[in-house]
PDB file of C-alpha atoms in Angstrom:
ATOM      1  CA  MET F  80      43.799 -21.286   4.654  1.00 60.00           C
ATOM      2  CA  SER F  81      40.514 -20.796   3.060  1.00 76.00           C
ATOM      3  CA  LEU F  82      40.258 -18.644   0.147  1.00 93.00           C
ATOM      4  CA  ARG F  83      38.828 -15.502   0.530  1.00 97.00           C
ATOM      5  CA  LEU F  84      35.971 -14.445  -1.937  1.00 98.00           C
ATOM      6  CA  SER F  85      35.524 -10.665  -2.756  1.00 98.00           C
ATOM      7  CA  THR F  86      33.921  -8.574  -5.363  1.00 98.00           C
ATOM      8  CA  VAL F  87      34.530  -5.371  -7.495  1.00 98.00           C
ATOM      9  CA  ILE F  88      31.435  -2.936  -7.758  1.00 98.00           C
ATOM     10  CA  LEU F  89      32.184  -0.504 -10.708  1.00 98.00           C
ATOM     11  CA  PRO F  90      30.849   3.070 -10.064  1.00 98.00           C
ATOM     12  CA  TYR F  91      28.419   3.359 -13.234  1.00 97.00           C
ATOM     13  CA  ARG F  92      25.329   3.896 -11.308  1.00 97.00           C
ATOM     14  CA  ARG F  93      23.789   6.854  -9.269  1.00 98.00           C
ATOM     15  CA  TRP F  94      24.025   6.011  -5.580  1.00 98.00           C
ATOM     16  CA  HIS F  95      19.955   5.933  -5.182  1.00 97.00           C
ATOM     17  CA  GLU F  96      19.334   4.054  -8.524  1.00 97.00           C
ATOM     18  CA  GLY F  97      21.188   0.800  -7.597  1.00 96.00           C
ATOM     19  CA  SER F  98      24.635   1.614  -6.345  1.00 98.00           C
ATOM     20  CA  ARG F  99      23.613   1.720  -2.715  1.00 98.00           C
ATOM     21  CA  GLU F 100      21.978  -1.641  -2.849  1.00 98.00           C
ATOM     22  CA  ALA F 101      24.769  -3.373  -4.419  1.00 98.00           C
ATOM     23  CA  TRP F 102      27.273  -2.595  -1.620  1.00 98.00           C
ATOM     24  CA  GLN F 103      24.810  -3.558   0.869  1.00 98.00           C
ATOM     25  CA  ARG F 104      24.082  -6.808  -0.990  1.00 98.00           C
ATOM     26  CA  ALA F 105      28.053  -7.474  -0.982  1.00 98.00           C
ATOM     27  CA  GLU F 106      27.936  -7.389   2.722  1.00 98.00           C
ATOM     28  CA  GLN F 107      24.808  -9.660   2.908  1.00 98.00           C
ATOM     29  CA  LEU F 108      26.233 -12.254   0.728  1.00 98.00           C
ATOM     30  CA  GLY F 109      29.539 -12.627   2.897  1.00 97.00           C
ATOM     31  CA  PHE F 110      32.136 -11.107   0.405  1.00 98.00           C
ATOM     32  CA  HIS F 111      35.263 -10.621   2.288  1.00 98.00           C
ATOM     33  CA  THR F 112      35.845  -7.140   0.405  1.00 98.00           C
ATOM     34  CA  ALA F 113      34.157  -5.193  -2.019  1.00 98.00           C
ATOM     35  CA  TYR F 114      36.440  -2.974  -4.212  1.00 99.00           C
ATOM     36  CA  THR F 115      35.695  -0.290  -6.763  1.00 98.00           C
ATOM     37  CA  TYR F 116      37.902   0.882  -9.982  1.00 98.00           C
ATOM     38  CA  ASP F 117      39.685   4.286  -9.007  1.00 98.00           C
ATOM     39  CA  HIS F 118      39.498   5.700 -12.409  1.00 96.00           C
ATOM     40  CA  LEU F 119      37.901   9.210 -14.052  1.00 96.00           C
ATOM     41  CA  SER F 120      36.334   7.118 -16.743  1.00 93.00           C
ATOM     42  CA  TRP F 121      37.001   3.437 -18.365  1.00 94.00           C
ATOM     43  CA  ARG F 122      36.778   1.830 -21.310  1.00 92.00           C
ATOM     44  CA  SER F 123      33.331   1.465 -22.806  1.00 91.00           C
ATOM     45  CA  PHE F 124      31.670   3.303 -19.725  1.00 94.00           C
ATOM     46  CA  ARG F 125      33.577   6.486 -20.958  1.00 92.00           C
ATOM     47  CA  ASP F 126      30.345   8.100 -22.375  1.00 94.00           C
ATOM     48  CA  GLY F 127      28.098   7.067 -19.477  1.00 95.00           C
ATOM     49  CA  PRO F 128      27.794   7.766 -15.838  1.00 96.00           C
ATOM     50  CA  TRP F 129      30.978   6.999 -13.980  1.00 97.00           C
ATOM     51  CA  PHE F 130      31.318   8.403 -10.138  1.00 98.00           C
ATOM     52  CA  GLY F 131      34.543   8.878  -8.079  1.00 98.00           C
ATOM     53  CA  ALA F 132      36.038   6.099  -6.129  1.00 98.00           C
ATOM     54  CA  VAL F 133      36.486   8.088  -2.641  1.00 98.00           C
ATOM     55  CA  PRO F 134      32.997   9.497  -2.351  1.00 98.00           C
ATOM     56  CA  THR F 135      31.683   5.954  -3.492  1.00 98.00           C
ATOM     57  CA  LEU F 136      33.603   4.107  -0.826  1.00 98.00           C
ATOM     58  CA  THR F 137      32.837   6.702   1.905  1.00 98.00           C
ATOM     59  CA  ALA F 138      29.005   6.371   1.083  1.00 98.00           C
ATOM     60  CA  ALA F 139      29.347   2.343   1.172  1.00 98.00           C
ATOM     61  CA  ALA F 140      30.983   2.916   4.335  1.00 98.00           C
ATOM     62  CA  ALA F 141      28.283   4.675   5.921  1.00 98.00           C
ATOM     63  CA  VAL F 142      25.680   1.760   4.824  1.00 98.00           C
ATOM     64  CA  THR F 143      27.930  -1.118   5.885  1.00 98.00           C
ATOM     65  CA  ASP F 144      29.109  -2.590   9.130  1.00 98.00           C
ATOM     66  CA  HIS F 145      31.725  -5.175   8.472  1.00 98.00           C
ATOM     67  CA  LEU F 146      32.450  -5.403   4.730  1.00 98.00           C
ATOM     68  CA  ARG F 147      36.030  -4.556   4.082  1.00 98.00           C
ATOM     69  CA  LEU F 148      36.235  -1.731   1.294  1.00 99.00           C
ATOM     70  CA  GLY F 149      39.057  -0.815  -1.136  1.00 98.00           C
ATOM     71  CA  THR F 150      40.369   0.136  -4.490  1.00 98.00           C
ATOM     72  CA  LEU F 151      41.651  -1.857  -7.357  1.00 97.00           C
ATOM     73  CA  VAL F 152      43.391   0.176  -7.981  1.00 97.00           C
ATOM     74  CA  THR F 153      44.355   3.800  -7.756  1.00 98.00           C
ATOM     75  CA  SER F 154      47.367   5.001  -9.425  1.00 96.00           C
ATOM     76  CA  PRO F 155      49.356   8.170 -10.054  1.00 96.00           C
ATOM     77  CA  ASN F 156      47.777   9.150 -13.337  1.00 94.00           C
ATOM     78  CA  PHE F 157      45.552  11.391 -11.624  1.00 95.00           C
ATOM     79  CA  ARG F 158      46.486  11.198  -7.746  1.00 97.00           C
ATOM     80  CA  HIS F 159      48.974  13.162  -5.717  1.00 98.00           C
ATOM     81  CA  PRO F 160      50.127  11.418  -2.636  1.00 98.00           C
ATOM     82  CA  VAL F 161      49.802  14.519  -0.180  1.00 98.00           C
ATOM     83  CA  THR F 162      45.989  14.707  -1.226  1.00 98.00           C
ATOM     84  CA  LEU F 163      45.336  10.953  -1.414  1.00 98.00           C
ATOM     85  CA  ALA F 164      46.740  10.649   2.086  1.00 98.00           C
ATOM     86  CA  LYS F 165      44.465  13.198   3.572  1.00 98.00           C
ATOM     87  CA  GLU F 166      41.527  11.280   1.826  1.00 98.00           C
ATOM     88  CA  LEU F 167      42.511   7.897   2.672  1.00 98.00           C
ATOM     89  CA  ILE F 168      43.110   8.695   6.405  1.00 98.00           C
ATOM     90  CA  SER F 169      39.426  10.076   6.515  1.00 98.00           C
ATOM     91  CA  LEU F 170      38.235   7.160   4.821  1.00 98.00           C
ATOM     92  CA  ASP F 171      39.761   5.034   7.078  1.00 98.00           C
ATOM     93  CA  ASP F 172      38.258   6.847   9.950  1.00 98.00           C
ATOM     94  CA  VAL F 173      34.737   6.850   8.548  1.00 98.00           C
ATOM     95  CA  SER F 174      34.684   3.232   8.007  1.00 98.00           C
ATOM     96  CA  GLY F 175      36.187   2.369  11.050  1.00 98.00           C
ATOM     97  CA  GLY F 176      39.467   0.802   9.714  1.00 98.00           C
ATOM     98  CA  ARG F 177      37.810  -1.139   6.842  1.00 98.00           C
ATOM     99  CA  ILE F 178      39.848   0.226   3.846  1.00 98.00           C
ATOM    100  CA  THR F 179      42.429  -1.483   1.662  1.00 98.00           C
ATOM    101  CA  LEU F 180      44.277   0.817  -0.799  1.00 98.00           C
ATOM    102  CA  GLY F 181      44.989  -1.149  -4.126  1.00 98.00           C
ATOM    103  CA  ILE F 182      47.586   0.652  -5.914  1.00 98.00           C
ATOM    104  CA  GLY F 183      49.418   0.276  -9.307  1.00 98.00           C
ATOM    105  CA  ALA F 184      51.052   2.223 -12.176  1.00 97.00           C
ATOM    106  CA  GLY F 185      48.241   2.831 -13.890  1.00 95.00           C
ATOM    107  CA  GLY F 186      47.865   2.487 -17.794  1.00 92.00           C
ATOM    108  CA  THR F 187      47.239   4.601 -21.102  1.00 89.00           C
ATOM    109  CA  GLY F 188      43.604   4.723 -20.710  1.00 87.00           C
ATOM    110  CA  PHE F 189      41.488   8.068 -20.328  1.00 88.00           C
ATOM    111  CA  ASP F 190      43.000   8.757 -16.667  1.00 91.00           C
ATOM    112  CA  ALA F 191      46.382   9.267 -18.383  1.00 91.00           C
ATOM    113  CA  THR F 192      45.520  12.366 -20.668  1.00 92.00           C
ATOM    114  CA  ALA F 193      42.437  13.747 -18.662  1.00 92.00           C
ATOM    115  CA  LEU F 194      44.557  16.300 -16.905  1.00 93.00           C
ATOM    116  CA  GLY F 195      46.234  17.403 -20.293  1.00 93.00           C
ATOM    117  CA  GLN F 196      49.257  15.651 -20.130  1.00 90.00           C
ATOM    118  CA  GLU F 197      50.761  13.104 -22.932  1.00 91.00           C
ATOM    119  CA  PRO F 198      50.449   9.602 -21.870  1.00 93.00           C
ATOM    120  CA  TRP F 199      53.631   8.258 -19.775  1.00 95.00           C
ATOM    121  CA  THR F 200      55.700   5.476 -21.170  1.00 95.00           C
ATOM    122  CA  PRO F 201      55.721   2.253 -19.032  1.00 95.00           C
ATOM    123  CA  ARG F 202      59.209   3.264 -17.622  1.00 96.00           C
ATOM    124  CA  GLU F 203      57.868   6.522 -17.020  1.00 96.00           C
ATOM    125  CA  ARG F 204      54.891   5.281 -14.971  1.00 96.00           C
ATOM    126  CA  ALA F 205      57.015   2.897 -13.324  1.00 96.00           C
ATOM    127  CA  ASP F 206      59.392   5.647 -12.167  1.00 97.00           C
ATOM    128  CA  ARG F 207      56.333   7.795 -10.634  1.00 97.00           C
ATOM    129  CA  LEU F 208      55.271   4.549  -8.725  1.00 98.00           C
ATOM    130  CA  ALA F 209      58.347   4.008  -7.144  1.00 98.00           C
ATOM    131  CA  GLU F 210      58.433   7.358  -5.919  1.00 98.00           C
ATOM    132  CA  PHE F 211      54.671   7.406  -5.175  1.00 98.00           C
ATOM    133  CA  VAL F 212      54.572   4.356  -3.026  1.00 98.00           C
ATOM    134  CA  PRO F 213      57.191   5.318  -0.565  1.00 98.00           C
ATOM    135  CA  LEU F 214      56.050   8.650  -0.203  1.00 98.00           C
ATOM    136  CA  LEU F 215      52.354   7.958   0.507  1.00 98.00           C
ATOM    137  CA  ASP F 216      53.902   5.061   3.229  1.00 98.00           C
ATOM    138  CA  ARG F 217      55.466   7.929   5.054  1.00 98.00           C
ATOM    139  CA  LEU F 218      52.389  10.340   4.747  1.00 98.00           C
ATOM    140  CA  LEU F 219      50.189   7.651   6.186  1.00 98.00           C
ATOM    141  CA  THR F 220      52.516   6.630   9.076  1.00 98.00           C
ATOM    142  CA  GLU F 221      54.135   9.873  10.050  1.00 98.00           C
ATOM    143  CA  ASP F 222      52.556  13.162  11.767  1.00 97.00           C
ATOM    144  CA  ALA F 223      54.663  15.409   9.215  1.00 98.00           C
ATOM    145  CA  VAL F 224      56.186  14.942   6.132  1.00 98.00           C
ATOM    146  CA  SER F 225      58.490  17.166   4.086  1.00 98.00           C
ATOM    147  CA  TYR F 226      60.005  15.596   0.823  1.00 98.00           C
ATOM    148  CA  GLU F 227      61.751  16.729  -2.431  1.00 98.00           C
ATOM    149  CA  GLY F 228      61.374  14.286  -5.239  1.00 98.00           C
ATOM    150  CA  ASP F 229      61.604  14.042  -8.792  1.00 98.00           C
ATOM    151  CA  PHE F 230      57.943  13.717  -9.328  1.00 97.00           C
ATOM    152  CA  TYR F 231      56.370  14.764  -6.095  1.00 98.00           C
ATOM    153  CA  SER F 232      57.068  17.118  -3.018  1.00 98.00           C
ATOM    154  CA  ALA F 233      55.641  17.723   0.558  1.00 98.00           C
ATOM    155  CA  HIS F 234      56.135  20.309   2.764  1.00 98.00           C
ATOM    156  CA  GLU F 235      55.409  19.880   6.226  1.00 98.00           C
ATOM    157  CA  ALA F 236      52.173  17.820   5.373  1.00 98.00           C
ATOM    158  CA  ARG F 237      50.365  17.051   8.262  1.00 97.00           C
ATOM    159  CA  ASN F 238      48.535  13.687   8.657  1.00 97.00           C
ATOM    160  CA  ILE F 239      47.091  13.667  12.194  1.00 97.00           C
ATOM    161  CA  PRO F 240      45.608  11.584  13.825  1.00 97.00           C
ATOM    162  CA  GLY F 241      46.704   9.013  11.145  1.00 98.00           C
ATOM    163  CA  CYS F 242      44.746   5.921  10.130  1.00 98.00           C
ATOM    164  CA  VAL F 243      42.741   3.991  12.403  1.00 98.00           C
ATOM    165  CA  GLN F 244      44.322   0.750  11.071  1.00 98.00           C
ATOM    166  CA  ARG F 245      47.989   0.720  12.229  1.00 98.00           C
ATOM    167  CA  PRO F 246      50.591   1.642  11.357  1.00 97.00           C
ATOM    168  CA  ARG F 247      48.603   2.486   8.119  1.00 98.00           C
ATOM    169  CA  LEU F 248      45.914   0.802   6.160  1.00 98.00           C
ATOM    170  CA  PRO F 249      47.102  -1.855   3.859  1.00 98.00           C
ATOM    171  CA  PHE F 250      48.631  -1.409   0.535  1.00 98.00           C
ATOM    172  CA  ALA F 251      47.786  -4.168  -1.972  1.00 98.00           C
ATOM    173  CA  VAL F 252      50.374  -3.322  -5.022  1.00 98.00           C
ATOM    174  CA  ALA F 253      49.481  -4.570  -8.402  1.00 98.00           C
ATOM    175  CA  ALA F 254      52.509  -5.361 -10.266  1.00 97.00           C
ATOM    176  CA  THR F 255      54.002  -7.998 -12.488  1.00 96.00           C
ATOM    177  CA  GLY F 256      57.442  -6.510 -13.654  1.00 95.00           C
ATOM    178  CA  THR F 257      60.487  -6.345 -11.618  1.00 95.00           C
ATOM    179  CA  ARG F 258      60.694  -2.864 -10.081  1.00 96.00           C
ATOM    180  CA  GLY F 259      56.820  -3.238  -8.988  1.00 97.00           C
ATOM    181  CA  LEU F 260      57.190  -6.827  -7.671  1.00 98.00           C
ATOM    182  CA  ARG F 261      60.008  -5.043  -5.497  1.00 98.00           C
ATOM    183  CA  LEU F 262      57.575  -2.109  -4.363  1.00 98.00           C
ATOM    184  CA  ALA F 263      55.027  -5.060  -3.374  1.00 98.00           C
ATOM    185  CA  ALA F 264      57.571  -6.851  -1.530  1.00 98.00           C
ATOM    186  CA  ARG F 265      58.784  -3.691   0.529  1.00 98.00           C
ATOM    187  CA  HIS F 266      55.775  -1.917   0.949  1.00 98.00           C
ATOM    188  CA  GLY F 267      52.633  -4.189   0.320  1.00 98.00           C
ATOM    189  CA  GLN F 268      50.421  -6.058   2.832  1.00 98.00           C
ATOM    190  CA  ALA F 269      49.068  -7.863  -0.505  1.00 98.00           C
ATOM    191  CA  TRP F 270      50.194  -8.256  -4.190  1.00 98.00           C
ATOM    192  CA  VAL F 271      47.374  -7.975  -6.829  1.00 98.00           C
ATOM    193  CA  THR F 272      47.607  -9.571 -10.388  1.00 98.00           C
ATOM    194  CA  THR F 273      45.201  -9.747 -13.445  1.00 98.00           C
ATOM    195  CA  GLY F 274      47.271 -12.270 -15.041  1.00 97.00           C
ATOM    196  CA  ASP F 275      49.396 -11.773 -18.142  1.00 97.00           C
ATOM    197  CA  PRO F 276      47.795  -9.442 -20.280  1.00 95.00           C
ATOM    198  CA  LYS F 277      49.546 -10.838 -23.457  1.00 95.00           C
ATOM    199  CA  LEU F 278      47.494 -14.217 -23.004  1.00 97.00           C
ATOM    200  CA  TYR F 279      43.992 -12.708 -22.823  1.00 95.00           C
ATOM    201  CA  GLU F 280      43.343 -12.839 -26.581  1.00 94.00           C
ATOM    202  CA  ASN F 281      45.015 -15.749 -27.853  1.00 95.00           C
ATOM    203  CA  GLY F 282      46.107 -17.638 -24.952  1.00 97.00           C
ATOM    204  CA  THR F 283      44.882 -20.832 -22.941  1.00 97.00           C
ATOM    205  CA  PRO F 284      43.783 -21.067 -19.153  1.00 97.00           C
ATOM    206  CA  GLU F 285      46.808 -23.342 -18.908  1.00 97.00           C
ATOM    207  CA  GLN F 286      49.265 -20.906 -20.212  1.00 98.00           C
ATOM    208  CA  SER F 287      47.751 -18.115 -18.045  1.00 98.00           C
ATOM    209  CA  VAL F 288      48.472 -20.395 -15.089  1.00 98.00           C
ATOM    210  CA  GLN F 289      52.012 -20.930 -15.908  1.00 98.00           C
ATOM    211  CA  ALA F 290      52.506 -17.210 -16.494  1.00 98.00           C
ATOM    212  CA  ILE F 291      50.882 -16.330 -12.991  1.00 98.00           C
ATOM    213  CA  ARG F 292      53.339 -18.887 -11.431  1.00 98.00           C
ATOM    214  CA  GLY F 293      55.821 -17.197 -12.888  1.00 98.00           C
ATOM    215  CA  GLN F 294      55.118 -13.902 -11.519  1.00 98.00           C
ATOM    216  CA  ILE F 295      54.738 -15.379  -8.257  1.00 98.00           C
ATOM    217  CA  GLU F 296      58.229 -17.002  -8.520  1.00 98.00           C
ATOM    218  CA  LYS F 297      59.451 -13.205  -9.213  1.00 98.00           C
ATOM    219  CA  LEU F 298      57.486 -12.044  -6.143  1.00 98.00           C
ATOM    220  CA  ALA F 299      59.437 -14.632  -3.907  1.00 98.00           C
ATOM    221  CA  ASP F 300      62.644 -13.333  -5.375  1.00 98.00           C
ATOM    222  CA  ALA F 301      61.848  -9.966  -4.520  1.00 98.00           C
ATOM    223  CA  CYS F 302      60.886 -10.874  -0.904  1.00 98.00           C
ATOM    224  CA  ALA F 303      63.953 -12.949  -0.507  1.00 98.00           C
ATOM    225  CA  ALA F 304      66.036 -10.164  -1.629  1.00 98.00           C
ATOM    226  CA  ILE F 305      64.925  -8.099   1.751  1.00 98.00           C
ATOM    227  CA  GLY F 306      64.539 -11.037   3.772  1.00 97.00           C
ATOM    228  CA  ARG F 307      60.995 -11.035   4.005  1.00 97.00           C
ATOM    229  CA  ASP F 308      58.654 -14.461   4.136  1.00 95.00           C
ATOM    230  CA  MET F 309      56.433 -14.340   0.959  1.00 95.00           C
ATOM    231  CA  THR F 310      53.631 -16.761   2.460  1.00 93.00           C
ATOM    232  CA  ALA F 311      52.785 -14.123   4.950  1.00 91.00           C
ATOM    233  CA  MET F 312      51.862 -12.026   1.973  1.00 97.00           C
ATOM    234  CA  ASP F 313      48.282 -11.812   0.461  1.00 98.00           C
ATOM    235  CA  LYS F 314      47.867 -12.756  -2.928  1.00 98.00           C
ATOM    236  CA  ILE F 315      44.828 -11.379  -4.771  1.00 98.00           C
ATOM    237  CA  LEU F 316      43.677 -12.106  -8.205  1.00 98.00           C
ATOM    238  CA  LEU F 317      41.351  -9.842  -9.932  1.00 98.00           C
ATOM    239  CA  THR F 318      39.463 -11.899 -12.519  1.00 98.00           C
ATOM    240  CA  GLY F 319      37.934 -11.517 -15.952  1.00 96.00           C
ATOM    241  CA  PHE F 320      41.440 -10.547 -17.732  1.00 96.00           C
ATOM    242  CA  THR F 321      42.771 -13.845 -18.168  1.00 97.00           C
ATOM    243  CA  PRO F 322      41.945 -16.372 -21.011  1.00 97.00           C
ATOM    244  CA  ASP F 323      39.114 -18.062 -18.997  1.00 95.00           C
ATOM    245  CA  ARG F 324      37.299 -14.744 -19.389  1.00 92.00           C
ATOM    246  CA  ALA F 325      33.575 -15.039 -17.986  1.00 93.00           C
ATOM    247  CA  ARG F 326      33.591 -19.042 -18.041  1.00 95.00           C
ATOM    248  CA  PRO F 327      34.325 -19.329 -14.248  1.00 97.00           C
ATOM    249  CA  LEU F 328      31.101 -17.471 -13.494  1.00 97.00           C
ATOM    250  CA  ARG F 329      29.014 -19.677 -15.570  1.00 97.00           C
ATOM    251  CA  SER F 330      28.326 -22.325 -12.847  1.00 98.00           C
ATOM    252  CA  LEU F 331      29.135 -22.946  -9.255  1.00 98.00           C
ATOM    253  CA  ASP F 332      31.279 -25.899 -10.344  1.00 98.00           C
ATOM    254  CA  ALA F 333      33.173 -23.980 -13.159  1.00 98.00           C
ATOM    255  CA  PHE F 334      33.879 -21.274 -10.383  1.00 98.00           C
ATOM    256  CA  VAL F 335      35.309 -23.765  -7.906  1.00 97.00           C
ATOM    257  CA  ASP F 336      37.338 -25.306 -10.520  1.00 97.00           C
ATOM    258  CA  PHE F 337      38.826 -22.185 -11.544  1.00 98.00           C
ATOM    259  CA  ALA F 338      39.257 -20.921  -7.840  1.00 98.00           C
ATOM    260  CA  GLY F 339      40.798 -24.088  -6.731  1.00 97.00           C
ATOM    261  CA  ARG F 340      43.448 -24.013  -9.563  1.00 97.00           C
ATOM    262  CA  HIS F 341      44.717 -20.469  -8.498  1.00 97.00           C
ATOM    263  CA  ARG F 342      44.565 -21.405  -4.850  1.00 97.00           C
ATOM    264  CA  GLU F 343      47.181 -23.923  -5.497  1.00 96.00           C
ATOM    265  CA  LEU F 344      49.502 -21.285  -6.775  1.00 97.00           C
ATOM    266  CA  GLY F 345      49.077 -19.682  -3.227  1.00 97.00           C
ATOM    267  CA  PHE F 346      46.402 -17.263  -3.821  1.00 98.00           C
ATOM    268  CA  THR F 347      44.470 -16.032  -0.753  1.00 97.00           C
ATOM    269  CA  GLU F 348      41.792 -14.009  -2.541  1.00 98.00           C
ATOM    270  CA  ILE F 349      39.930 -14.227  -5.699  1.00 98.00           C
ATOM    271  CA  VAL F 350      37.916 -11.096  -6.677  1.00 98.00           C
ATOM    272  CA  ILE F 351      35.123 -11.324  -9.171  1.00 98.00           C
ATOM    273  CA  HIS F 352      33.081  -8.401 -10.894  1.00 98.00           C
ATOM    274  CA  TRP F 353      29.519  -7.542  -9.904  1.00 98.00           C
ATOM    275  CA  PRO F 354      27.276  -8.300 -12.657  1.00 98.00           C
ATOM    276  CA  ILE F 355      26.602  -5.568 -15.379  1.00 97.00           C
ATOM    277  CA  PRO F 356      24.119  -6.278 -17.844  1.00 95.00           C
ATOM    278  CA  ASP F 357      25.265  -5.841 -21.398  1.00 93.00           C
ATOM    279  CA  SER F 358      29.003  -5.515 -20.641  1.00 94.00           C
ATOM    280  CA  ASP F 359      31.889  -7.673 -20.523  1.00 92.00           C
ATOM    281  CA  PHE F 360      30.899  -8.440 -17.100  1.00 95.00           C
ATOM    282  CA  ALA F 361      27.471  -9.524 -17.549  1.00 96.00           C
ATOM    283  CA  THR F 362      26.580 -12.545 -15.438  1.00 96.00           C
ATOM    284  CA  ASP F 363      23.565 -14.518 -14.339  1.00 97.00           C
ATOM    285  CA  GLU F 364      22.766 -12.856 -11.092  1.00 97.00           C
ATOM    286  CA  LYS F 365      21.342 -16.114  -9.568  1.00 98.00           C
ATOM    287  CA  ILE F 366      24.714 -17.999 -10.554  1.00 98.00           C
ATOM    288  CA  PHE F 367      26.710 -15.080  -9.156  1.00 98.00           C
ATOM    289  CA  GLU F 368      24.858 -15.274  -5.659  1.00 98.00           C
ATOM    290  CA  GLN F 369      25.029 -18.781  -5.316  1.00 98.00           C
ATOM    291  CA  ILE F 370      28.868 -18.477  -6.118  1.00 98.00           C
ATOM    292  CA  ALA F 371      29.075 -15.764  -3.204  1.00 97.00           C
ATOM    293  CA  MET F 372      27.346 -17.878  -0.688  1.00 97.00           C
ATOM    294  CA  GLU F 373      28.548 -21.631  -1.462  1.00 97.00           C
ATOM    295  CA  ALA F 374      31.955 -21.217  -3.293  1.00 96.00           C
ATOM    296  CA  SER F 375      34.188 -20.258  -0.045  1.00 91.00           C
ATOM    297  CA  ALA F 376      32.753 -23.475   1.872  1.00 91.00           C
ATOM    298  CA  GLN F 377      33.953 -25.822  -1.130  1.00 92.00           C
ATOM    299  CA  LEU F 378      37.356 -23.938  -0.990  1.00 91.00           C
ATOM    300  CA  LYS F 379      38.474 -24.643   2.402  1.00 83.00           C
TER     301      LYS F 379
END
């Protein structure tokens, strides 16, 4: 299987001041999927423009034809399954069935406190995700859902006509811990990782590959426990957060080497960030477009 190449376009520009053109260009360059972050604000972008993921993806769907679209990732930090399900069904309809939902437990960033709550502990985030994902699964596949849980409730929530994609749009579950990997195995059409965050500052690329191999082995165990064939599950690497940092985007050869090492681990999709000047995602645009247009052919 050839390795798919996708991109993630951060929603930091006004639609008519470069954002629209980026999504259209992503389709022209042949990317498999263009994702965006689903945050209220994010890291160094907090004090600048930042737009909502669902409206951005809706607009992107209207100006593209075949490019898949999605989030990397949506989390329970400021989402509720009932309202999210309605938005996703609408977005899947507008796009003609081109949406993938990246979903994870979230973190301790600005999203975690924007609604006035104290940030949840890792265990509390995992507890919520464990309830959030199965309920969202039901909401996207059943016409009416009632549910009473520890964190979320639904009372005769109607979701007719459901998703264009059947039985529902695909979930790409971001997880590295045991509980999250079990959720990915049971509910995910894909699994997402950014590598091991503990290695970002002082680790080596070789250590990162070993850590990711360990994550995949745990995913295999989670799939085996429920009788699922892990090889049929897509595996997505969101780049930029391993010790390699921006080095794979310095040249076509550097990217092909990086992507090839991760394809050997079993990844089916590599996601690279759309260039953003004066940021951690600053990349030479000519090299970025060369990678987009030529790397996939070298990775078949």
